[in-house]
Amino acid sequence: MARTEETADLLARAVGWHQDGRLDEAEAAYRRILEADPRQADAHHLLGLIAFQRGRQDHARAAIARAIDEAPERALFHANLGRVCRAAGALHEAVAAWRRALELDPDQAEVLSDLGGALVHTGDLDGAEAACRRAAALAPGLAETHYNLGLALQARGHQRDAAGAFRQAARCRAGFADAHYHLGLALHEDGDLDGAAEAYRAALAGDPRLAEAHCNLGNVLRARGRADEAVACYERSLALAPDVAETHGNLGVALQDLGRLEEAGAAYDRALELNPDDAETRRNRAMWLLLHGR
């Protein structure tokens, strides 16, 4: 058998092991392939994916970059390099990799969606919206695309349009907690308190550990005059994220509404320990001092 045929056979078996989660066997096979042919681009790329799966981001980036050196026209390599860079927090490098992937293959909906999400975080909201709308046209069922579009619209202050995008994301993926949470934010900002409360509860059904959702649900309930329920929400939020000054400040207001003034004072004090420059909490604490005749 020719060496190229042996390599192809071993690569096929290694990919099967990789897909079955037998990473040690797959990695050993990819390395055997590279011993025989150090320029085998697929083996470098797949070694990079194994390193990525194992959380070894630097190794992953180096291996996929080597694959790109050997086969620079492979769009998939650039797409996966972008995902590795994003996981490592290198968003600008991720954006560059995804743009190159799209130059080579413009109709990759997932890459467009990934690009859109990254551009939201780098502040290019026009680019983010354009990428997400293109992705949605190519693959309307991708939940992440609608979610990223919602983030772009929300950042631009288009709350109603953002709410529509988050609803679509939630329809595409059951239990999409972040989509429900951001839907709640959009509805809350737009003045729909009942809709916001429903969305926050849906977010918490998907992920009960979303401290922000507990806090914002508390804000809605407090605005509705249900201070006792709001206190319970703030306490749940603080059990998950105890060092958020805003939540302590909100808890203080709700406790004050209930006449639990000593507890309210302690909540304000803790909020100001965490963020001494919080003007709203300082105002609320000043009112608390007036109630105490101080």
Coordinates of C-alpha atoms in Angstrom, one line a residue:
M1 CA 0.0 0.0 0.0
A2 CA 1.3 3.5 -0.8
R3 CA 2.2 5.8 2.0
T4 CA -0.6 8.2 1.0
E5 CA -3.2 5.4 1.3
E6 CA -1.8 4.3 4.6
T7 CA -2.0 7.9 5.9
A8 CA -5.6 8.3 4.6
D9 CA -6.6 5.0 6.3
L10 CA -5.1 5.9 9.6
L11 CA -6.5 9.4 9.4
A12 CA -10.0 8.0 8.8
R13 CA -9.7 5.7 11.8
A14 CA -8.3 8.5 14.0
V15 CA -11.2 10.8 13.1
G16 CA -13.6 8.0 14.1
W17 CA -11.9 7.6 17.5
H18 CA -12.0 11.4 17.9
Q19 CA -15.7 11.5 17.2
D20 CA -16.2 8.7 19.7
G21 CA -14.4 10.6 22.4
R22 CA -11.3 8.3 22.4
L23 CA -9.0 11.3 22.4
D24 CA -5.8 9.6 23.6
E25 CA -6.0 7.1 20.7
A26 CA -6.9 9.8 18.2
E27 CA -4.1 12.0 19.3
A28 CA -1.5 9.2 19.1
A29 CA -2.7 8.4 15.6
Y30 CA -2.5 12.1 14.5
R31 CA 1.1 12.2 15.8
R32 CA 2.0 9.0 14.0
I33 CA 0.7 10.6 10.8
L34 CA 2.9 13.7 11.4
E35 CA 5.9 11.6 12.1
A36 CA 5.5 10.2 8.6
D37 CA 4.5 13.4 7.0
P38 CA 5.1 16.6 9.0
R39 CA 3.2 18.7 6.5
Q40 CA -0.1 16.8 6.8
A41 CA -2.5 19.7 7.4
D42 CA -5.5 17.8 8.6
A43 CA -3.5 16.1 11.3
H44 CA -2.2 19.4 12.6
H45 CA -5.7 20.8 12.6
L46 CA -7.3 17.9 14.4
L47 CA -4.5 17.8 17.0
G48 CA -5.4 21.5 17.6
L49 CA -9.0 20.5 18.1
I50 CA -8.1 17.9 20.7
A51 CA -5.9 20.5 22.5
F52 CA -8.9 22.9 22.4
Q53 CA -11.2 20.2 23.9
R54 CA -8.7 19.7 26.7
G55 CA -8.5 23.4 27.4
R56 CA -4.9 23.8 26.2
Q57 CA -5.6 27.0 24.2
D58 CA -2.0 27.9 23.4
H59 CA -1.3 24.4 22.0
A60 CA -4.6 24.5 20.0
R61 CA -3.7 27.9 18.4
A62 CA -0.2 26.7 17.5
A63 CA -1.4 23.5 15.9
I64 CA -4.2 25.1 13.9
A65 CA -1.9 27.9 12.8
R66 CA 0.6 25.3 11.6
A67 CA -2.3 23.6 9.6
I68 CA -3.1 27.0 8.1
D69 CA 0.6 27.4 7.1
E70 CA 0.3 24.1 5.2
A71 CA -3.1 24.7 3.7
P72 CA -4.0 28.4 3.8
E73 CA -7.1 28.1 1.6
R74 CA -9.0 25.8 4.0
A75 CA -11.8 27.9 5.4
L76 CA -12.6 25.4 8.2
F77 CA -9.1 25.9 9.6
H78 CA -9.6 29.7 9.9
A79 CA -13.0 29.2 11.4
N80 CA -11.8 27.0 14.1
L81 CA -8.8 29.2 14.8
G82 CA -11.3 32.0 15.4
R83 CA -13.2 29.8 17.9
V84 CA -9.9 29.0 19.8
C85 CA -8.9 32.6 19.9
R86 CA -12.4 33.6 21.2
A87 CA -12.1 31.0 24.0
A88 CA -8.7 32.5 24.9
G89 CA -10.2 36.0 25.1
A90 CA -8.4 37.2 21.9
L91 CA -11.4 38.7 20.2
H92 CA -9.6 40.8 17.6
E93 CA -7.6 37.8 16.5
A94 CA -10.8 35.8 16.4
V95 CA -12.5 38.4 14.2
A96 CA -9.5 38.4 11.8
A97 CA -9.6 34.6 11.5
W98 CA -13.4 34.6 10.9
R99 CA -13.1 37.3 8.3
R100 CA -10.5 35.2 6.4
A101 CA -12.7 32.1 6.7
L102 CA -15.5 34.1 5.1
E103 CA -13.3 35.4 2.3
L104 CA -12.7 31.8 1.4
D105 CA -16.3 30.6 1.9
P106 CA -18.8 33.5 2.3
D107 CA -21.8 31.3 3.1
Q108 CA -20.8 29.9 6.5
A109 CA -23.8 30.8 8.7
E110 CA -22.1 29.7 12.0
V111 CA -19.0 31.7 11.2
L112 CA -21.1 34.7 10.4
S113 CA -22.9 34.3 13.7
D114 CA -19.7 33.9 15.6
L115 CA -18.3 37.0 13.9
G116 CA -21.5 39.0 14.8
G117 CA -21.2 38.0 18.4
A118 CA -17.6 39.0 18.6
L119 CA -18.2 42.3 16.8
V120 CA -20.8 43.2 19.5
H121 CA -18.1 42.9 22.1
T122 CA -15.6 44.9 20.1
G123 CA -18.1 47.7 19.6
D124 CA -18.7 47.3 15.8
L125 CA -22.5 47.2 16.1
D126 CA -23.1 47.9 12.4
G127 CA -20.9 45.0 11.4
A128 CA -22.4 42.8 14.1
E129 CA -25.9 43.4 12.8
A130 CA -25.0 42.9 9.2
A131 CA -23.2 39.6 10.0
C132 CA -26.1 38.2 12.0
R133 CA -28.7 39.2 9.5
R134 CA -26.7 37.4 6.8
A135 CA -26.3 34.4 9.0
A136 CA -30.1 34.3 9.8
A137 CA -30.9 34.5 6.1
L138 CA -28.6 31.5 5.4
A139 CA -29.7 29.4 8.4
P140 CA -32.8 30.7 10.2
G141 CA -32.8 28.0 12.8
L142 CA -29.5 28.9 14.5
A143 CA -30.4 30.2 18.0
E144 CA -27.1 31.8 18.6
T145 CA -27.5 34.0 15.5
H146 CA -30.7 35.5 16.7
Y147 CA -29.2 35.9 20.2
N148 CA -26.2 37.8 18.8
L149 CA -28.5 39.9 16.7
G150 CA -30.5 40.8 19.8
L151 CA -27.3 41.8 21.6
A152 CA -26.4 44.1 18.7
L153 CA -29.8 45.7 18.6
Q154 CA -30.0 46.0 22.4
A155 CA -26.6 47.8 22.5
R156 CA -28.0 50.2 20.0
G157 CA -31.0 50.9 22.2
H158 CA -33.5 49.2 19.8
Q159 CA -35.2 47.3 22.6
R160 CA -38.3 46.2 20.8
D161 CA -36.4 44.8 17.8
A162 CA -34.0 43.2 20.3
A163 CA -36.9 41.6 22.1
G164 CA -38.0 40.0 18.8
A165 CA -34.6 38.6 18.2
F166 CA -34.3 37.1 21.7
R167 CA -37.8 35.6 21.3
Q168 CA -36.7 33.9 18.1
A169 CA -33.5 32.6 19.8
A170 CA -35.6 31.1 22.5
R171 CA -37.9 29.5 20.0
C172 CA -35.0 28.0 18.2
R173 CA -33.4 26.5 21.4
A174 CA -35.5 25.3 24.3
G175 CA -34.2 26.4 27.7
F176 CA -31.9 29.2 26.2
A177 CA -31.5 31.0 29.6
D178 CA -29.4 33.9 28.3
A179 CA -31.9 34.7 25.5
H180 CA -34.7 34.8 28.1
Y181 CA -32.6 36.9 30.4
H182 CA -31.8 39.5 27.7
L183 CA -35.4 39.4 26.6
G184 CA -36.3 40.4 30.1
L185 CA -33.8 43.3 30.0
A186 CA -35.3 44.5 26.7
L187 CA -38.9 44.3 28.0
H188 CA -37.9 45.9 31.3
E189 CA -36.2 48.8 29.5
D190 CA -39.3 49.2 27.3
G191 CA -41.6 49.4 30.4
D192 CA -43.3 46.0 30.0
L193 CA -42.8 44.8 33.6
D194 CA -45.1 41.8 33.4
G195 CA -43.4 40.6 30.2
A196 CA -40.0 41.2 31.8
A197 CA -40.9 39.2 34.9
E198 CA -42.1 36.3 32.8
A199 CA -38.8 36.4 30.8
Y200 CA -36.7 36.5 33.9
R201 CA -38.6 33.5 35.3
A202 CA -38.0 31.6 32.1
A203 CA -34.3 32.4 32.3
L204 CA -34.2 31.0 35.8
A205 CA -36.1 27.9 34.8
G206 CA -33.3 27.3 32.3
D207 CA -30.5 28.3 34.7
P208 CA -31.3 28.8 38.3
R209 CA -27.8 30.1 39.0
L210 CA -28.2 33.3 37.0
A211 CA -27.7 35.8 39.8
E212 CA -28.5 38.8 37.5
A213 CA -31.9 37.3 36.7
H214 CA -32.8 36.9 40.3
C215 CA -31.8 40.5 41.0
N216 CA -33.7 42.0 38.0
L217 CA -36.8 39.9 38.8
G218 CA -36.5 41.5 42.3
N219 CA -36.4 44.9 40.7
V220 CA -39.6 44.2 38.8
L221 CA -41.4 42.9 41.9
R222 CA -40.3 45.9 43.9
A223 CA -41.6 48.2 41.2
R224 CA -44.9 46.3 41.4
G225 CA -45.1 47.0 45.2
R226 CA -44.2 43.4 46.1
A227 CA -41.2 44.2 48.3
D228 CA -41.3 41.0 50.3
E229 CA -41.0 38.9 47.2
A230 CA -38.3 41.3 45.9
V231 CA -36.3 40.7 49.1
A232 CA -36.4 37.0 48.5
C233 CA -35.1 37.5 45.0
Y234 CA -32.2 39.7 46.1
E235 CA -31.2 37.2 48.8
R236 CA -31.1 34.4 46.2
S237 CA -29.0 36.6 43.9
L238 CA -26.6 37.4 46.8
A239 CA -26.3 33.7 47.7
L240 CA -24.9 33.2 44.2
A241 CA -22.9 36.5 43.8
P242 CA -22.3 37.9 47.2
D243 CA -20.1 40.9 46.2
V244 CA -22.4 42.8 43.8
A245 CA -22.9 46.2 45.3
E246 CA -26.0 47.0 43.3
T247 CA -27.8 44.0 44.6
H248 CA -27.1 45.0 48.2
G249 CA -28.3 48.5 47.5
N250 CA -31.5 47.1 45.9
L251 CA -32.0 44.9 48.9
G252 CA -31.7 47.9 51.2
V253 CA -34.5 49.7 49.4
A254 CA -36.8 46.7 49.5
L255 CA -36.1 46.2 53.2
Q256 CA -36.7 49.9 53.8
D257 CA -40.1 49.6 52.0
L258 CA -41.0 46.9 54.4
G259 CA -40.0 49.0 57.5
R260 CA -37.0 46.7 58.3
L261 CA -34.8 49.6 58.8
E262 CA -31.9 48.1 60.7
E263 CA -31.5 45.4 58.0
A264 CA -31.8 48.1 55.3
G265 CA -29.0 50.1 56.9
A266 CA -26.7 47.0 56.9
A267 CA -27.5 46.4 53.3
Y268 CA -26.6 50.0 52.3
D269 CA -23.4 49.8 54.3
R270 CA -22.4 46.6 52.6
A271 CA -23.2 48.2 49.1
L272 CA -21.0 51.2 49.9
E273 CA -18.2 49.0 51.2
L274 CA -18.2 47.3 47.8
N275 CA -18.7 50.5 45.8
P276 CA -18.1 53.7 47.7
D277 CA -18.9 55.8 44.7
D278 CA -22.5 54.5 44.2
A279 CA -24.4 57.8 44.2
E280 CA -27.8 56.2 44.3
T281 CA -27.0 54.1 47.3
R282 CA -25.6 57.2 49.1
R283 CA -28.9 59.0 48.4
N284 CA -30.9 56.0 49.7
R285 CA -28.7 55.7 52.8
A286 CA -29.2 59.5 53.4
M287 CA -32.9 59.0 53.4
W288 CA -32.5 56.0 55.8
L289 CA -30.5 58.3 58.1
L290 CA -33.3 60.9 58.0
L291 CA -35.8 58.2 58.9
H292 CA -33.6 57.5 61.9
G293 CA -33.5 61.1 62.8
R294 CA -29.8 61.2 62.1

